[in-house]
Amino acid sequence: MLRVDFSSGELSRLRVAPGVDPLWETALSLHLLQNRQAALAFDPWRREARAALARAGLVPATRALMRLCPPTGYFPDFLTPGCGDTDLDTALDQVLATPRRRLAAELLRLYADTGRAVPPGMRPLAEGRPEALRRLARALRGYYTAAVEPYLSVMRTQAAADRAARADAALVRGAEGLLAGYDELPGWRCEGGKLRAPYPVDRELGLQGRSLTLVPSFFCVRAPLALVDEELPPVLVHPLSPEPQWLARSRRTDPVSSVAQLIGASRARLLRQLDRPMTTTGIAAALGLAASTASRHVSVLRDAGLLSSRRQGVRVLHRRTRLGDALLAGAPR
């Protein structure tokens, strides 16, 4: 059981993350690839994700990530630095900036829980060697691109609906109402500024006057998760609990799903967005991406001949090419 007792000040500072967090979803989806939880909802995704990882040659990298994210018990906090308010590039930069002392302590704890010392293959990461950190970032990015990003439209839709429900509760009943709205989650009880939720161990999460961020997660199943190190900004990740057949329904309703399987969900959305010429900044704002991420996607699509770029005064405008039009025309509508 997890217990969180809010003071009046802490309750007033309760916050809901703006959306799903890329690295929390990465870590929790890695858990689901190693177990059979929520089989009705996630077995179709498991099959697709495993096939996509195999096609991309990412099976060895994924196995290495699984050693960092075992399906039960502790996994390092440095793998999930965000609170639902960062894009993948920013989150990976935060991982790369993890202090050496923290890397060593958290990896030591991970393997101590299994009764083993840090294995030789993991020691360069524990020592904070730059190449080991860059290798970890590449593995996280590759896995996210293959197994998480293609499903972002569904994930974001569910997170937006959840956030809207929390906002309505807060408008009607204030912070107490926002907290009480989590009663709908199985096993959660919220009343009188006290939250009780199912948890693998008996734990009290002390806020010490700080703001708690509630982060919705598509790949979180059953119990919420919190960072183990209570010196870090407190977060509580809770399940969105997608219904069975969510994947089949998304395939029927998503007009660019087949294109997304080919070029990635974010790039498919970007290509669809270019019904009119747009700048990189405009694309980033429209799709909720960091400017650097939008710029990288534009470069890949331009190299593939799917869009063209032309300077117009001080701006560079991107347009979909005939090849890009033809690719989208083949998507089911």
mmCIF file of C-alpha atoms in Angstrom:
data_model
loop_
_atom_site.group_PDB
_atom_site.id
_atom_site.type_symbol
_atom_site.label_atom_id
_atom_site.label_comp_id
_atom_site.label_asym_id
_atom_site.label_seq_id
_atom_site.Cartn_x
_atom_site.Cartn_y
_atom_site.Cartn_z
ATOM 1 C CA MET A 1 0.000 0.000 0.000
ATOM 2 C CA LEU A 2 1.229 3.492 -0.886
ATOM 3 C CA ARG A 3 0.263 6.302 1.477
ATOM 4 C CA VAL A 4 0.439 10.016 0.699
ATOM 5 C CA ASP A 5 -0.851 12.426 3.361
ATOM 6 C CA PHE A 6 -1.164 15.969 2.032
ATOM 7 C CA SER A 7 -0.936 19.119 4.094
ATOM 8 C CA SER A 8 -3.238 21.894 2.895
ATOM 9 C CA GLY A 9 -0.290 23.576 1.158
ATOM 10 C CA GLU A 10 0.837 20.383 -0.528
ATOM 11 C CA LEU A 11 -2.688 19.659 -1.689
ATOM 12 C CA SER A 12 -2.996 23.101 -3.252
ATOM 13 C CA ARG A 13 0.251 22.479 -5.165
ATOM 14 C CA LEU A 14 -0.900 19.121 -6.566
ATOM 15 C CA ARG A 15 -0.261 19.087 -10.296
ATOM 16 C CA VAL A 16 -1.260 16.905 -13.246
ATOM 17 C CA ALA A 17 1.324 16.384 -15.981
ATOM 18 C CA PRO A 18 0.389 17.743 -19.418
ATOM 19 C CA GLY A 19 0.737 14.342 -21.071
ATOM 20 C CA VAL A 20 2.497 11.007 -21.249
ATOM 21 C CA ASP A 21 6.219 11.028 -20.553
ATOM 22 C CA PRO A 22 8.500 9.460 -23.213
ATOM 23 C CA LEU A 23 10.932 7.716 -20.885
ATOM 24 C CA TRP A 24 8.341 6.571 -18.352
ATOM 25 C CA GLU A 25 6.456 4.996 -21.273
ATOM 26 C CA THR A 26 9.696 3.463 -22.513
ATOM 27 C CA ALA A 27 10.520 1.900 -19.141
ATOM 28 C CA LEU A 28 6.998 0.648 -18.448
ATOM 29 C CA SER A 29 6.551 -0.797 -21.932
ATOM 30 C CA LEU A 30 9.832 -2.669 -21.415
ATOM 31 C CA HIS A 31 8.224 -4.193 -18.328
ATOM 32 C CA LEU A 32 5.229 -5.316 -20.376
ATOM 33 C CA LEU A 33 7.456 -7.011 -22.956
ATOM 34 C CA GLN A 34 8.818 -9.175 -20.128
ATOM 35 C CA ASN A 35 5.516 -10.248 -18.578
ATOM 36 C CA ARG A 36 1.960 -11.109 -19.594
ATOM 37 C CA GLN A 37 0.092 -8.476 -17.580
ATOM 38 C CA ALA A 38 -3.098 -7.092 -19.144
ATOM 39 C CA ALA A 39 -2.869 -9.643 -21.953
ATOM 40 C CA LEU A 40 -6.171 -8.684 -23.594
ATOM 41 C CA ALA A 41 -5.114 -5.052 -23.916
ATOM 42 C CA PHE A 42 -1.422 -5.444 -24.677
ATOM 43 C CA ASP A 43 -0.756 -8.794 -26.398
ATOM 44 C CA PRO A 44 -1.444 -7.324 -29.889
ATOM 45 C CA TRP A 45 0.973 -4.503 -29.078
ATOM 46 C CA ARG A 46 3.542 -7.024 -27.819
ATOM 47 C CA ARG A 47 3.418 -8.879 -31.130
ATOM 48 C CA GLU A 48 3.763 -5.684 -33.171
ATOM 49 C CA ALA A 49 6.514 -4.244 -30.989
ATOM 50 C CA ARG A 50 8.605 -7.419 -31.053
ATOM 51 C CA ALA A 51 8.300 -7.612 -34.829
ATOM 52 C CA ALA A 52 9.255 -3.937 -35.229
ATOM 53 C CA LEU A 53 12.266 -4.318 -32.921
ATOM 54 C CA ALA A 54 13.423 -7.373 -34.869
ATOM 55 C CA ARG A 55 13.059 -5.561 -38.219
ATOM 56 C CA ALA A 56 15.092 -2.641 -36.883
ATOM 57 C CA GLY A 57 17.850 -4.904 -35.550
ATOM 58 C CA LEU A 58 17.162 -3.684 -32.017
ATOM 59 C CA VAL A 59 16.716 -7.011 -30.223
ATOM 60 C CA PRO A 60 20.204 -6.981 -28.588
ATOM 61 C CA ALA A 61 19.787 -3.342 -27.500
ATOM 62 C CA THR A 62 16.337 -4.129 -26.124
ATOM 63 C CA ARG A 63 17.700 -7.053 -24.114
ATOM 64 C CA ALA A 64 20.313 -4.732 -22.635
ATOM 65 C CA LEU A 65 17.576 -2.252 -21.680
ATOM 66 C CA MET A 66 15.577 -5.075 -20.082
ATOM 67 C CA ARG A 67 18.518 -5.792 -17.799
ATOM 68 C CA LEU A 68 18.220 -2.202 -16.605
ATOM 69 C CA CYS A 69 14.395 -2.419 -16.400
ATOM 70 C CA PRO A 70 13.490 -5.823 -14.934
ATOM 71 C CA PRO A 71 9.745 -6.564 -14.914
ATOM 72 C CA THR A 72 9.490 -6.473 -11.122
ATOM 73 C CA GLY A 73 11.289 -4.686 -8.335
ATOM 74 C CA TYR A 74 13.627 -1.739 -8.554
ATOM 75 C CA PHE A 75 14.860 -0.034 -11.705
ATOM 76 C CA PRO A 76 17.110 3.069 -11.699
ATOM 77 C CA ASP A 77 15.453 6.446 -11.247
ATOM 78 C CA PHE A 78 17.860 8.076 -13.710
ATOM 79 C CA LEU A 79 16.047 6.286 -16.551
ATOM 80 C CA THR A 80 12.871 8.317 -15.916
ATOM 81 C CA PRO A 81 13.884 11.940 -15.260
ATOM 82 C CA GLY A 82 10.711 13.569 -16.651
ATOM 83 C CA CYS A 83 7.310 14.565 -15.325
ATOM 84 C CA GLY A 84 5.294 14.330 -18.524
ATOM 85 C CA ASP A 85 6.427 17.768 -19.648
ATOM 86 C CA THR A 86 9.504 16.933 -21.741
ATOM 87 C CA ASP A 87 10.063 15.639 -25.264
ATOM 88 C CA LEU A 88 12.327 12.678 -25.938
ATOM 89 C CA ASP A 89 15.393 14.758 -26.822
ATOM 90 C CA THR A 90 15.204 16.761 -23.594
ATOM 91 C CA ALA A 91 14.620 13.611 -21.551
ATOM 92 C CA LEU A 92 17.641 11.884 -23.113
ATOM 93 C CA ASP A 93 19.775 14.960 -22.449
ATOM 94 C CA GLN A 94 18.780 14.655 -18.787
ATOM 95 C CA VAL A 95 19.829 10.991 -18.765
ATOM 96 C CA LEU A 96 23.175 11.906 -20.339
ATOM 97 C CA ALA A 97 23.698 14.553 -17.647
ATOM 98 C CA THR A 98 23.199 12.119 -14.726
ATOM 99 C CA PRO A 99 26.042 12.624 -12.206
ATOM 100 C CA ARG A 100 28.511 9.756 -11.931
ATOM 101 C CA ARG A 101 27.853 9.260 -8.242
ATOM 102 C CA ARG A 102 24.158 8.785 -8.879
ATOM 103 C CA LEU A 103 24.764 6.353 -11.760
ATOM 104 C CA ALA A 104 27.001 4.233 -9.564
ATOM 105 C CA ALA A 105 24.630 4.277 -6.579
ATOM 106 C CA GLU A 106 21.519 3.387 -8.556
ATOM 107 C CA LEU A 107 23.152 0.601 -10.561
ATOM 108 C CA LEU A 108 24.664 -0.792 -7.370
ATOM 109 C CA ARG A 109 21.181 -0.843 -5.860
ATOM 110 C CA LEU A 110 19.702 -2.519 -8.960
ATOM 111 C CA TYR A 111 22.110 -5.438 -8.783
ATOM 112 C CA ALA A 112 22.207 -5.571 -4.978
ATOM 113 C CA ASP A 113 18.476 -6.359 -5.097
ATOM 114 C CA THR A 114 19.368 -9.484 -7.099
ATOM 115 C CA GLY A 115 22.225 -10.420 -4.775
ATOM 116 C CA ARG A 116 24.878 -9.746 -7.420
ATOM 117 C CA ALA A 117 27.600 -7.185 -8.020
ATOM 118 C CA VAL A 118 27.395 -4.821 -10.970
ATOM 119 C CA PRO A 119 28.364 -7.047 -13.945
ATOM 120 C CA PRO A 120 31.437 -6.117 -16.029
ATOM 121 C CA GLY A 121 29.327 -5.125 -19.023
ATOM 122 C CA MET A 122 27.481 -2.545 -16.949
ATOM 123 C CA ARG A 123 30.492 -1.051 -15.182
ATOM 124 C CA PRO A 124 31.303 1.559 -17.880
ATOM 125 C CA LEU A 125 27.800 2.969 -17.389
ATOM 126 C CA ALA A 126 28.163 2.860 -13.600
ATOM 127 C CA GLU A 127 31.416 4.821 -13.990
ATOM 128 C CA GLY A 128 29.680 7.428 -16.143
ATOM 129 C CA ARG A 129 31.842 6.889 -19.197
ATOM 130 C CA PRO A 130 30.548 9.114 -22.026
ATOM 131 C CA GLU A 131 30.431 6.370 -24.661
ATOM 132 C CA ALA A 132 28.427 4.091 -22.338
ATOM 133 C CA LEU A 133 25.930 6.897 -21.729
ATOM 134 C CA ARG A 134 25.671 7.646 -25.447
ATOM 135 C CA ARG A 135 25.119 3.944 -26.135
ATOM 136 C CA LEU A 136 22.309 3.929 -23.562
ATOM 137 C CA ALA A 137 20.738 7.007 -25.164
ATOM 138 C CA ARG A 138 20.890 5.395 -28.622
ATOM 139 C CA ALA A 139 19.263 2.239 -27.293
ATOM 140 C CA LEU A 140 16.498 4.209 -25.579
ATOM 141 C CA ARG A 141 15.856 6.269 -28.720
ATOM 142 C CA GLY A 142 15.808 3.231 -30.992
ATOM 143 C CA TYR A 143 13.463 1.297 -28.727
ATOM 144 C CA TYR A 144 11.152 4.301 -28.296
ATOM 145 C CA THR A 145 10.988 4.860 -32.063
ATOM 146 C CA ALA A 146 10.069 1.238 -32.776
ATOM 147 C CA ALA A 147 7.877 0.268 -29.814
ATOM 148 C CA VAL A 148 6.344 3.453 -28.385
ATOM 149 C CA GLU A 149 6.235 6.257 -30.953
ATOM 150 C CA PRO A 150 3.919 4.490 -33.429
ATOM 151 C CA TYR A 151 1.188 4.505 -30.773
ATOM 152 C CA LEU A 152 1.553 8.107 -29.611
ATOM 153 C CA SER A 153 -1.719 9.301 -31.127
ATOM 154 C CA VAL A 154 -3.712 6.804 -29.036
ATOM 155 C CA MET A 155 -1.624 7.475 -25.951
ATOM 156 C CA ARG A 156 -2.000 11.239 -26.219
ATOM 157 C CA THR A 157 -5.743 11.002 -26.827
ATOM 158 C CA GLN A 158 -6.215 8.943 -23.660
ATOM 159 C CA ALA A 159 -3.950 11.223 -21.633
ATOM 160 C CA ALA A 160 -5.821 14.315 -22.857
ATOM 161 C CA ALA A 161 -9.170 12.777 -21.874
ATOM 162 C CA ASP A 162 -7.790 11.909 -18.437
ATOM 163 C CA ARG A 163 -6.415 15.415 -17.953
ATOM 164 C CA ALA A 164 -9.738 16.963 -18.978
ATOM 165 C CA ALA A 165 -11.554 14.854 -16.389
ATOM 166 C CA ARG A 166 -9.085 15.973 -13.694
ATOM 167 C CA ALA A 167 -9.535 19.602 -14.733
ATOM 168 C CA ASP A 168 -13.321 19.326 -14.516
ATOM 169 C CA ALA A 169 -13.062 17.836 -11.031
ATOM 170 C CA ALA A 170 -10.727 20.624 -9.918
ATOM 171 C CA LEU A 171 -13.023 23.328 -11.309
ATOM 172 C CA VAL A 172 -16.031 21.925 -9.450
ATOM 173 C CA ARG A 173 -14.443 20.928 -6.137
ATOM 174 C CA GLY A 174 -10.930 22.362 -6.091
ATOM 175 C CA ALA A 175 -7.820 20.383 -5.179
ATOM 176 C CA GLU A 176 -9.790 17.998 -2.955
ATOM 177 C CA GLY A 177 -12.039 17.180 -5.902
ATOM 178 C CA LEU A 178 -9.053 16.657 -8.168
ATOM 179 C CA LEU A 179 -7.577 14.175 -5.712
ATOM 180 C CA ALA A 180 -10.919 12.453 -5.072
ATOM 181 C CA GLY A 181 -11.300 11.848 -8.800
ATOM 182 C CA TYR A 182 -8.617 9.171 -8.587
ATOM 183 C CA ASP A 183 -11.035 6.987 -6.606
ATOM 184 C CA GLU A 184 -12.103 5.555 -9.962
ATOM 185 C CA LEU A 185 -8.767 3.718 -10.263
ATOM 186 C CA PRO A 186 -8.943 0.168 -8.818
ATOM 187 C CA GLY A 187 -7.786 0.073 -5.214
ATOM 188 C CA TRP A 188 -7.336 3.851 -4.862
ATOM 189 C CA ARG A 189 -8.942 5.740 -1.961
ATOM 190 C CA CYS A 190 -8.739 9.512 -1.748
ATOM 191 C CA GLU A 191 -10.446 11.527 0.971
ATOM 192 C CA GLY A 192 -9.583 14.143 3.553
ATOM 193 C CA GLY A 193 -6.257 14.942 1.921
ATOM 194 C CA LYS A 194 -5.138 11.309 2.177
ATOM 195 C CA LEU A 195 -4.345 9.092 -0.792
ATOM 196 C CA ARG A 196 -4.083 5.306 -0.562
ATOM 197 C CA ALA A 197 -3.157 3.219 -3.591
ATOM 198 C CA PRO A 198 -2.012 -0.331 -4.341
ATOM 199 C CA TYR A 199 1.762 -0.676 -4.338
ATOM 200 C CA PRO A 200 4.257 -3.587 -4.388
ATOM 201 C CA VAL A 201 5.531 -2.701 -0.894
ATOM 202 C CA ASP A 202 4.270 -0.762 2.090
ATOM 203 C CA ARG A 203 5.482 2.792 1.568
ATOM 204 C CA GLU A 204 4.766 6.321 2.714
ATOM 205 C CA LEU A 205 5.636 9.015 0.174
ATOM 206 C CA GLY A 206 6.670 12.115 2.094
ATOM 207 C CA LEU A 207 6.263 15.360 0.173
ATOM 208 C CA GLN A 208 7.949 17.677 2.702
ATOM 209 C CA GLY A 209 6.111 20.686 1.332
ATOM 210 C CA ARG A 210 6.889 19.905 -2.290
ATOM 211 C CA SER A 211 4.477 19.651 -5.220
ATOM 212 C CA LEU A 212 3.456 16.137 -6.288
ATOM 213 C CA THR A 213 3.074 15.618 -10.030
ATOM 214 C CA LEU A 214 0.574 12.988 -11.161
ATOM 215 C CA VAL A 215 1.724 11.505 -14.485
ATOM 216 C CA PRO A 216 -0.693 9.465 -16.622
ATOM 217 C CA SER A 217 0.859 6.445 -18.289
ATOM 218 C CA PHE A 218 -0.471 4.300 -21.102
ATOM 219 C CA PHE A 219 1.832 1.358 -20.359
ATOM 220 C CA CYS A 220 1.402 1.469 -16.577
ATOM 221 C CA VAL A 221 -0.634 -1.529 -15.412
ATOM 222 C CA ARG A 222 -2.544 -1.909 -12.136
ATOM 223 C CA ALA A 223 -0.339 -0.201 -9.535
ATOM 224 C CA PRO A 224 1.129 3.313 -9.662
ATOM 225 C CA LEU A 225 4.863 3.957 -9.567
ATOM 226 C CA ALA A 226 6.972 6.550 -7.791
ATOM 227 C CA LEU A 227 10.655 7.378 -7.829
ATOM 228 C CA VAL A 228 12.529 5.494 -5.126
ATOM 229 C CA ASP A 229 14.878 8.365 -4.218
ATOM 230 C CA GLU A 230 12.730 10.715 -2.159
ATOM 231 C CA GLU A 231 15.262 13.518 -2.621
ATOM 232 C CA LEU A 232 14.111 13.786 -6.255
ATOM 233 C CA PRO A 233 11.027 15.849 -7.227
ATOM 234 C CA PRO A 234 8.076 13.625 -6.297
ATOM 235 C CA VAL A 235 6.019 12.054 -9.076
ATOM 236 C CA LEU A 236 3.279 9.449 -9.031
ATOM 237 C CA VAL A 237 2.715 7.604 -12.313
ATOM 238 C CA HIS A 238 -0.782 6.148 -12.660
ATOM 239 C CA PRO A 239 -2.396 3.835 -15.254
ATOM 240 C CA LEU A 240 -4.614 5.035 -18.072
ATOM 241 C CA SER A 241 -5.902 1.452 -18.477
ATOM 242 C CA PRO A 242 -6.638 1.252 -22.221
ATOM 243 C CA GLU A 243 -9.480 -1.073 -23.137
ATOM 244 C CA PRO A 244 -9.000 -4.373 -24.993
ATOM 245 C CA GLN A 245 -8.973 -3.924 -28.782
ATOM 246 C CA TRP A 246 -7.541 -0.404 -28.527
ATOM 247 C CA LEU A 247 -4.909 -1.270 -31.122
ATOM 248 C CA ALA A 248 -7.387 -2.693 -33.644
ATOM 249 C CA ARG A 249 -9.664 0.319 -33.219
ATOM 250 C CA SER A 250 -6.787 2.730 -33.700
ATOM 251 C CA ARG A 251 -5.862 0.989 -36.949
ATOM 252 C CA ARG A 252 -9.404 1.492 -38.229
ATOM 253 C CA THR A 253 -9.601 5.165 -37.244
ATOM 254 C CA ASP A 254 -6.050 6.474 -37.697
ATOM 255 C CA PRO A 255 -5.717 7.736 -41.298
ATOM 256 C CA VAL A 256 -1.931 7.570 -41.308
ATOM 257 C CA SER A 257 -1.405 4.342 -39.374
ATOM 258 C CA SER A 258 0.013 2.423 -42.330
ATOM 259 C CA VAL A 259 2.337 5.305 -43.188
ATOM 260 C CA ALA A 260 3.362 5.513 -39.527
ATOM 261 C CA GLN A 261 4.452 1.892 -39.635
ATOM 262 C CA LEU A 262 6.765 2.821 -42.522
ATOM 263 C CA ILE A 263 8.257 6.152 -41.462
ATOM 264 C CA GLY A 264 7.286 6.515 -37.785
ATOM 265 C CA ALA A 265 4.258 8.112 -36.152
ATOM 266 C CA SER A 266 5.753 11.577 -35.617
ATOM 267 C CA ARG A 267 7.007 11.841 -39.200
ATOM 268 C CA ALA A 268 3.670 10.631 -40.553
ATOM 269 C CA ARG A 269 1.873 13.301 -38.513
ATOM 270 C CA LEU A 270 4.363 15.915 -39.728
ATOM 271 C CA LEU A 271 3.838 14.919 -43.345
ATOM 272 C CA ARG A 272 0.061 15.058 -42.921
ATOM 273 C CA GLN A 273 0.408 18.526 -41.360
ATOM 274 C CA LEU A 274 1.970 19.961 -44.528
ATOM 275 C CA ASP A 275 -1.284 20.607 -46.366
ATOM 276 C CA ARG A 276 0.156 24.117 -46.508
ATOM 277 C CA PRO A 277 3.788 25.341 -46.380
ATOM 278 C CA MET A 278 5.101 25.648 -42.819
ATOM 279 C CA THR A 279 8.294 26.644 -41.046
ATOM 280 C CA THR A 280 10.110 24.304 -38.682
ATOM 281 C CA THR A 281 8.939 26.429 -35.762
ATOM 282 C CA GLY A 282 5.339 26.213 -36.949
ATOM 283 C CA ILE A 283 5.585 22.445 -37.327
ATOM 284 C CA ALA A 284 7.044 22.095 -33.836
ATOM 285 C CA ALA A 285 4.235 24.163 -32.317
ATOM 286 C CA ALA A 286 1.503 22.334 -34.231
ATOM 287 C CA LEU A 287 2.739 18.879 -33.256
ATOM 288 C CA GLY A 288 3.968 19.660 -29.741
ATOM 289 C CA LEU A 289 7.585 18.814 -30.576
ATOM 290 C CA ALA A 290 10.856 20.425 -29.605
ATOM 291 C CA ALA A 291 12.274 22.558 -32.417
ATOM 292 C CA SER A 292 15.337 20.288 -32.624
ATOM 293 C CA THR A 293 13.119 17.199 -32.982
ATOM 294 C CA ALA A 294 11.001 18.845 -35.691
ATOM 295 C CA SER A 295 14.156 19.906 -37.531
ATOM 296 C CA ARG A 296 15.531 16.360 -37.470
ATOM 297 C CA HIS A 297 12.264 14.902 -38.774
ATOM 298 C CA VAL A 298 12.187 17.525 -41.557
ATOM 299 C CA SER A 299 15.730 16.583 -42.595
ATOM 300 C CA VAL A 300 14.882 12.871 -42.769
ATOM 301 C CA LEU A 301 11.717 13.475 -44.791
ATOM 302 C CA ARG A 302 13.523 15.873 -47.128
ATOM 303 C CA ASP A 303 16.334 13.340 -47.700
ATOM 304 C CA ALA A 304 13.647 10.762 -48.537
ATOM 305 C CA GLY A 305 12.109 13.125 -51.106
ATOM 306 C CA LEU A 306 8.831 13.420 -49.188
ATOM 307 C CA LEU A 307 9.083 17.162 -48.591
ATOM 308 C CA SER A 308 11.042 20.083 -50.024
ATOM 309 C CA SER A 309 12.344 23.233 -48.358
ATOM 310 C CA ARG A 310 12.668 26.684 -49.889
ATOM 311 C CA ARG A 311 13.800 29.968 -48.398
ATOM 312 C CA GLN A 312 11.256 32.781 -48.579
ATOM 313 C CA GLY A 313 12.722 35.981 -47.193
ATOM 314 C CA VAL A 314 14.000 35.228 -43.678
ATOM 315 C CA ARG A 315 11.921 32.048 -43.414
ATOM 316 C CA VAL A 316 12.414 28.533 -44.705
ATOM 317 C CA LEU A 317 9.122 26.933 -45.720
ATOM 318 C CA HIS A 318 8.639 23.191 -46.029
ATOM 319 C CA ARG A 319 6.203 21.685 -48.542
ATOM 320 C CA ARG A 320 5.065 18.152 -49.164
ATOM 321 C CA THR A 321 6.287 16.807 -52.501
ATOM 322 C CA ARG A 322 4.314 14.768 -55.027
ATOM 323 C CA LEU A 323 5.974 11.665 -53.622
ATOM 324 C CA GLY A 324 4.782 12.683 -50.146
ATOM 325 C CA ASP A 325 1.267 13.231 -51.505
ATOM 326 C CA ALA A 326 1.345 9.810 -53.150
ATOM 327 C CA LEU A 327 2.506 8.134 -49.944
ATOM 328 C CA LEU A 328 -0.318 9.684 -47.922
ATOM 329 C CA ALA A 329 -2.839 8.938 -50.672
ATOM 330 C CA GLY A 330 -2.145 5.263 -50.083
ATOM 331 C CA ALA A 331 -3.153 5.517 -46.419
ATOM 332 C CA PRO A 332 -6.665 4.258 -45.577
ATOM 333 C CA ARG A 333 -9.099 7.125 -45.072
#
